């Protein structure tokens, strides 16, 4: 009986270390652990990329998930390439308009790259429901942002 209990405890510890539990403390946050929280729809479209970021490709969007060394926040972002015919001034006006109208993360431009960024706090822990719900929301907003950029001829 002791061996079964010990074996079960080892399996539980391994599962927690590899992100298979449905709740993480800030200290447990890693790309592998976050990948373990993903619901099936996201998990089948997710991988750890060459930069070590969690990358999710869904509905024509690429979402990247990273975290700071202190793990206080998880950064979720998506990138677009700036259209060749939009001036930098017009692009900044378009992005500033989005930032004024939407209370959600922030959009910015750096050279030819346009970025939508959202920070998710890990204070008090993070569970699969919260992480996946945030991703669903971001996919929706990123889709709206992509349409907005197309409508403004920014892509």
PDB file of C-alpha atoms in Angstrom:
ATOM      1  CA  UNK A   1       0.000   0.000   0.000  1.00  0.00           C
ATOM      2  CA  UNK A   2       2.885   2.357   0.802  1.00  0.00           C
ATOM      3  CA  UNK A   3       4.374   1.835  -2.657  1.00  0.00           C
ATOM      4  CA  UNK A   4       1.090   2.818  -4.342  1.00  0.00           C
ATOM      5  CA  UNK A   5       0.829   5.955  -2.210  1.00  0.00           C
ATOM      6  CA  UNK A   6       4.454   6.879  -2.893  1.00  0.00           C
ATOM      7  CA  UNK A   7       4.006   6.235  -6.623  1.00  0.00           C
ATOM      8  CA  UNK A   8       0.849   8.392  -6.709  1.00  0.00           C
ATOM      9  CA  UNK A   9       2.666  11.214  -4.879  1.00  0.00           C
ATOM     10  CA  UNK A  10       5.555  11.051  -7.383  1.00  0.00           C
ATOM     11  CA  UNK A  11       3.138  11.185 -10.324  1.00  0.00           C
ATOM     12  CA  UNK A  12       1.327  14.171  -8.821  1.00  0.00           C
ATOM     13  CA  UNK A  13       4.625  16.004  -8.268  1.00  0.00           C
ATOM     14  CA  UNK A  14       5.737  15.291 -11.834  1.00  0.00           C
ATOM     15  CA  UNK A  15       2.411  16.485 -13.213  1.00  0.00           C
ATOM     16  CA  UNK A  16       2.681  19.735 -11.256  1.00  0.00           C
ATOM     17  CA  UNK A  17       6.247  20.258 -12.422  1.00  0.00           C
ATOM     18  CA  UNK A  18       5.229  19.802 -16.034  1.00  0.00           C
ATOM     19  CA  UNK A  19       2.191  22.073 -15.940  1.00  0.00           C
ATOM     20  CA  UNK A  20      -0.528  19.434 -16.005  1.00  0.00           C
ATOM     21  CA  UNK A  21      -2.288  20.888 -12.975  1.00  0.00           C
ATOM     22  CA  UNK A  22      -5.087  23.346 -13.608  1.00  0.00           C
ATOM     23  CA  UNK A  23      -3.676  26.025 -11.320  1.00  0.00           C
ATOM     24  CA  UNK A  24      -0.264  27.677 -11.141  1.00  0.00           C
ATOM     25  CA  UNK A  25       1.336  30.002  -8.662  1.00  0.00           C
ATOM     26  CA  UNK A  26       3.410  32.849 -10.091  1.00  0.00           C
ATOM     27  CA  UNK A  27       6.571  30.902  -9.242  1.00  0.00           C
ATOM     28  CA  UNK A  28       5.373  27.913 -11.298  1.00  0.00           C
ATOM     29  CA  UNK A  29       4.791  29.929 -14.470  1.00  0.00           C
ATOM     30  CA  UNK A  30       6.788  28.613 -17.418  1.00  0.00           C
ATOM     31  CA  UNK A  31       5.949  28.249 -21.086  1.00  0.00           C
ATOM     32  CA  UNK A  32       5.550  24.507 -20.631  1.00  0.00           C
ATOM     33  CA  UNK A  33       3.259  24.983 -17.619  1.00  0.00           C
ATOM     34  CA  UNK A  34       1.172  27.554 -19.513  1.00  0.00           C
ATOM     35  CA  UNK A  35       0.939  25.176 -22.465  1.00  0.00           C
ATOM     36  CA  UNK A  36      -0.356  22.556 -20.030  1.00  0.00           C
ATOM     37  CA  UNK A  37      -3.217  24.901 -19.040  1.00  0.00           C
ATOM     38  CA  UNK A  38      -4.464  25.299 -22.615  1.00  0.00           C
ATOM     39  CA  UNK A  39      -7.816  23.869 -23.593  1.00  0.00           C
ATOM     40  CA  UNK A  40      -7.743  21.419 -26.520  1.00  0.00           C
ATOM     41  CA  UNK A  41      -8.585  23.988 -29.225  1.00  0.00           C
ATOM     42  CA  UNK A  42      -5.559  26.071 -28.276  1.00  0.00           C
ATOM     43  CA  UNK A  43      -3.269  23.182 -27.317  1.00  0.00           C
ATOM     44  CA  UNK A  44      -3.481  21.576 -30.765  1.00  0.00           C
ATOM     45  CA  UNK A  45      -2.391  24.894 -32.305  1.00  0.00           C
ATOM     46  CA  UNK A  46       0.349  25.710 -29.778  1.00  0.00           C
ATOM     47  CA  UNK A  47       4.067  25.085 -29.607  1.00  0.00           C
ATOM     48  CA  UNK A  48       7.182  26.476 -27.978  1.00  0.00           C
ATOM     49  CA  UNK A  49       8.919  28.461 -30.744  1.00  0.00           C
ATOM     50  CA  UNK A  50      12.635  28.923 -31.444  1.00  0.00           C
ATOM     51  CA  UNK A  51      12.751  31.960 -29.122  1.00  0.00           C
ATOM     52  CA  UNK A  52      11.290  29.877 -26.294  1.00  0.00           C
ATOM     53  CA  UNK A  53       7.913  31.655 -26.393  1.00  0.00           C
ATOM     54  CA  UNK A  54       4.590  29.868 -26.302  1.00  0.00           C
ATOM     55  CA  UNK A  55       3.098  30.423 -29.782  1.00  0.00           C
ATOM     56  CA  UNK A  56      -0.563  29.813 -30.602  1.00  0.00           C
ATOM     57  CA  UNK A  57      -1.818  30.038 -34.187  1.00  0.00           C
ATOM     58  CA  UNK A  58      -5.583  30.323 -34.398  1.00  0.00           C
ATOM     59  CA  UNK A  59      -8.083  31.926 -36.794  1.00  0.00           C
ATOM     60  CA  UNK A  60      -5.297  33.389 -38.917  1.00  0.00           C
ATOM     61  CA  UNK A  61      -3.643  35.020 -35.893  1.00  0.00           C
ATOM     62  CA  UNK A  62      -0.378  34.266 -34.153  1.00  0.00           C
ATOM     63  CA  UNK A  63      -0.385  34.887 -30.417  1.00  0.00           C
ATOM     64  CA  UNK A  64       2.836  34.850 -28.421  1.00  0.00           C
ATOM     65  CA  UNK A  65       2.928  34.288 -24.667  1.00  0.00           C
ATOM     66  CA  UNK A  66       5.963  35.259 -22.601  1.00  0.00           C
ATOM     67  CA  UNK A  67       6.632  36.186 -19.011  1.00  0.00           C
ATOM     68  CA  UNK A  68       9.053  38.409 -17.134  1.00  0.00           C
ATOM     69  CA  UNK A  69      11.754  36.931 -14.942  1.00  0.00           C
ATOM     70  CA  UNK A  70       9.847  37.847 -11.770  1.00  0.00           C
ATOM     71  CA  UNK A  71       6.693  36.215 -13.249  1.00  0.00           C
ATOM     72  CA  UNK A  72       4.375  38.957 -11.954  1.00  0.00           C
ATOM     73  CA  UNK A  73       2.808  39.311 -15.391  1.00  0.00           C
ATOM     74  CA  UNK A  74       2.278  37.188 -18.453  1.00  0.00           C
ATOM     75  CA  UNK A  75       2.636  39.129 -21.697  1.00  0.00           C
ATOM     76  CA  UNK A  76       0.324  38.068 -24.543  1.00  0.00           C
ATOM     77  CA  UNK A  77       0.868  39.748 -27.880  1.00  0.00           C
ATOM     78  CA  UNK A  78       0.261  39.510 -31.609  1.00  0.00           C
ATOM     79  CA  UNK A  79       2.183  41.116 -34.480  1.00  0.00           C
ATOM     80  CA  UNK A  80       1.281  42.507 -37.905  1.00  0.00           C
ATOM     81  CA  UNK A  81       3.478  43.852 -40.690  1.00  0.00           C
ATOM     82  CA  UNK A  82       2.885  47.501 -41.569  1.00  0.00           C
ATOM     83  CA  UNK A  83       1.568  48.103 -45.078  1.00  0.00           C
ATOM     84  CA  UNK A  84       4.068  49.688 -47.429  1.00  0.00           C
ATOM     85  CA  UNK A  85       1.724  52.539 -48.451  1.00  0.00           C
ATOM     86  CA  UNK A  86       0.797  53.934 -45.050  1.00  0.00           C
ATOM     87  CA  UNK A  87       2.930  56.767 -43.696  1.00  0.00           C
ATOM     88  CA  UNK A  88       4.343  56.563 -40.198  1.00  0.00           C
ATOM     89  CA  UNK A  89       2.263  59.591 -39.129  1.00  0.00           C
ATOM     90  CA  UNK A  90      -0.976  58.069 -40.430  1.00  0.00           C
ATOM     91  CA  UNK A  91      -0.168  54.716 -38.808  1.00  0.00           C
ATOM     92  CA  UNK A  92       0.402  56.432 -35.466  1.00  0.00           C
ATOM     93  CA  UNK A  93      -2.942  58.252 -35.818  1.00  0.00           C
ATOM     94  CA  UNK A  94      -4.670  54.922 -36.584  1.00  0.00           C
ATOM     95  CA  UNK A  95      -3.050  53.212 -33.572  1.00  0.00           C
ATOM     96  CA  UNK A  96      -3.766  56.155 -31.263  1.00  0.00           C
ATOM     97  CA  UNK A  97      -7.423  56.081 -32.342  1.00  0.00           C
ATOM     98  CA  UNK A  98      -7.609  52.368 -31.463  1.00  0.00           C
ATOM     99  CA  UNK A  99      -5.974  53.009 -28.075  1.00  0.00           C
ATOM    100  CA  UNK A 100      -8.472  55.827 -27.351  1.00  0.00           C
ATOM    101  CA  UNK A 101     -11.517  53.768 -28.339  1.00  0.00           C
ATOM    102  CA  UNK A 102     -10.581  50.399 -26.797  1.00  0.00           C
ATOM    103  CA  UNK A 103      -9.763  49.848 -23.166  1.00  0.00           C
ATOM    104  CA  UNK A 104      -7.717  46.757 -23.745  1.00  0.00           C
ATOM    105  CA  UNK A 105      -3.966  46.334 -23.617  1.00  0.00           C
ATOM    106  CA  UNK A 106      -2.115  48.624 -25.955  1.00  0.00           C
ATOM    107  CA  UNK A 107      -1.181  48.814 -29.594  1.00  0.00           C
ATOM    108  CA  UNK A 108       2.121  50.195 -30.825  1.00  0.00           C
ATOM    109  CA  UNK A 109       4.397  50.323 -33.827  1.00  0.00           C
ATOM    110  CA  UNK A 110       8.120  49.718 -34.040  1.00  0.00           C
ATOM    111  CA  UNK A 111       9.425  50.199 -37.557  1.00  0.00           C
ATOM    112  CA  UNK A 112       7.392  47.930 -39.826  1.00  0.00           C
ATOM    113  CA  UNK A 113       5.914  45.887 -36.962  1.00  0.00           C
ATOM    114  CA  UNK A 114       2.543  46.634 -35.349  1.00  0.00           C
ATOM    115  CA  UNK A 115       1.924  45.024 -31.966  1.00  0.00           C
ATOM    116  CA  UNK A 116      -1.128  44.431 -29.778  1.00  0.00           C
ATOM    117  CA  UNK A 117      -0.077  43.665 -26.190  1.00  0.00           C
ATOM    118  CA  UNK A 118      -1.965  42.610 -23.079  1.00  0.00           C
ATOM    119  CA  UNK A 119      -0.525  41.879 -19.643  1.00  0.00           C
ATOM    120  CA  UNK A 120      -2.187  39.289 -17.410  1.00  0.00           C
ATOM    121  CA  UNK A 121      -1.346  39.449 -13.710  1.00  0.00           C
ATOM    122  CA  UNK A 122      -0.264  36.242 -12.000  1.00  0.00           C
ATOM    123  CA  UNK A 123      -0.844  37.632  -8.505  1.00  0.00           C
ATOM    124  CA  UNK A 124      -2.860  35.092  -6.562  1.00  0.00           C
ATOM    125  CA  UNK A 125      -2.130  32.373  -9.136  1.00  0.00           C
ATOM    126  CA  UNK A 126      -3.433  31.471 -12.557  1.00  0.00           C
ATOM    127  CA  UNK A 127      -5.818  28.708 -13.514  1.00  0.00           C
ATOM    128  CA  UNK A 128      -6.803  27.169 -16.834  1.00  0.00           C
ATOM    129  CA  UNK A 129     -10.219  28.827 -16.884  1.00  0.00           C
ATOM    130  CA  UNK A 130      -8.730  32.304 -16.412  1.00  0.00           C
ATOM    131  CA  UNK A 131      -5.875  31.749 -18.905  1.00  0.00           C
ATOM    132  CA  UNK A 132      -8.100  30.242 -21.606  1.00  0.00           C
ATOM    133  CA  UNK A 133     -10.799  32.879 -21.056  1.00  0.00           C
ATOM    134  CA  UNK A 134      -8.188  35.597 -21.519  1.00  0.00           C
ATOM    135  CA  UNK A 135      -6.930  33.928 -24.700  1.00  0.00           C
ATOM    136  CA  UNK A 136     -10.494  33.720 -26.087  1.00  0.00           C
ATOM    137  CA  UNK A 137     -10.918  37.417 -25.402  1.00  0.00           C
ATOM    138  CA  UNK A 138      -7.573  38.268 -27.012  1.00  0.00           C
ATOM    139  CA  UNK A 139      -8.358  36.213 -30.128  1.00  0.00           C
ATOM    140  CA  UNK A 140     -11.600  38.163 -30.483  1.00  0.00           C
ATOM    141  CA  UNK A 141      -9.981  41.566 -29.938  1.00  0.00           C
ATOM    142  CA  UNK A 142      -6.990  40.730 -32.150  1.00  0.00           C
ATOM    143  CA  UNK A 143      -9.401  39.717 -34.917  1.00  0.00           C
ATOM    144  CA  UNK A 144     -11.207  43.048 -34.547  1.00  0.00           C
ATOM    145  CA  UNK A 145      -7.880  44.879 -34.537  1.00  0.00           C
ATOM    146  CA  UNK A 146      -6.752  43.051 -37.672  1.00  0.00           C
ATOM    147  CA  UNK A 147      -9.992  44.043 -39.446  1.00  0.00           C
ATOM    148  CA  UNK A 148      -9.556  47.615 -38.232  1.00  0.00           C
ATOM    149  CA  UNK A 149      -6.004  47.727 -39.619  1.00  0.00           C
ATOM    150  CA  UNK A 150      -7.224  46.385 -42.983  1.00  0.00           C
ATOM    151  CA  UNK A 151     -10.087  48.913 -43.076  1.00  0.00           C
ATOM    152  CA  UNK A 152      -7.564  51.696 -42.399  1.00  0.00           C
ATOM    153  CA  UNK A 153      -5.200  50.336 -45.120  1.00  0.00           C
ATOM    154  CA  UNK A 154      -2.511  49.903 -42.471  1.00  0.00           C
ATOM    155  CA  UNK A 155      -1.561  46.367 -43.528  1.00  0.00           C
TER     156      UNK A 155
END
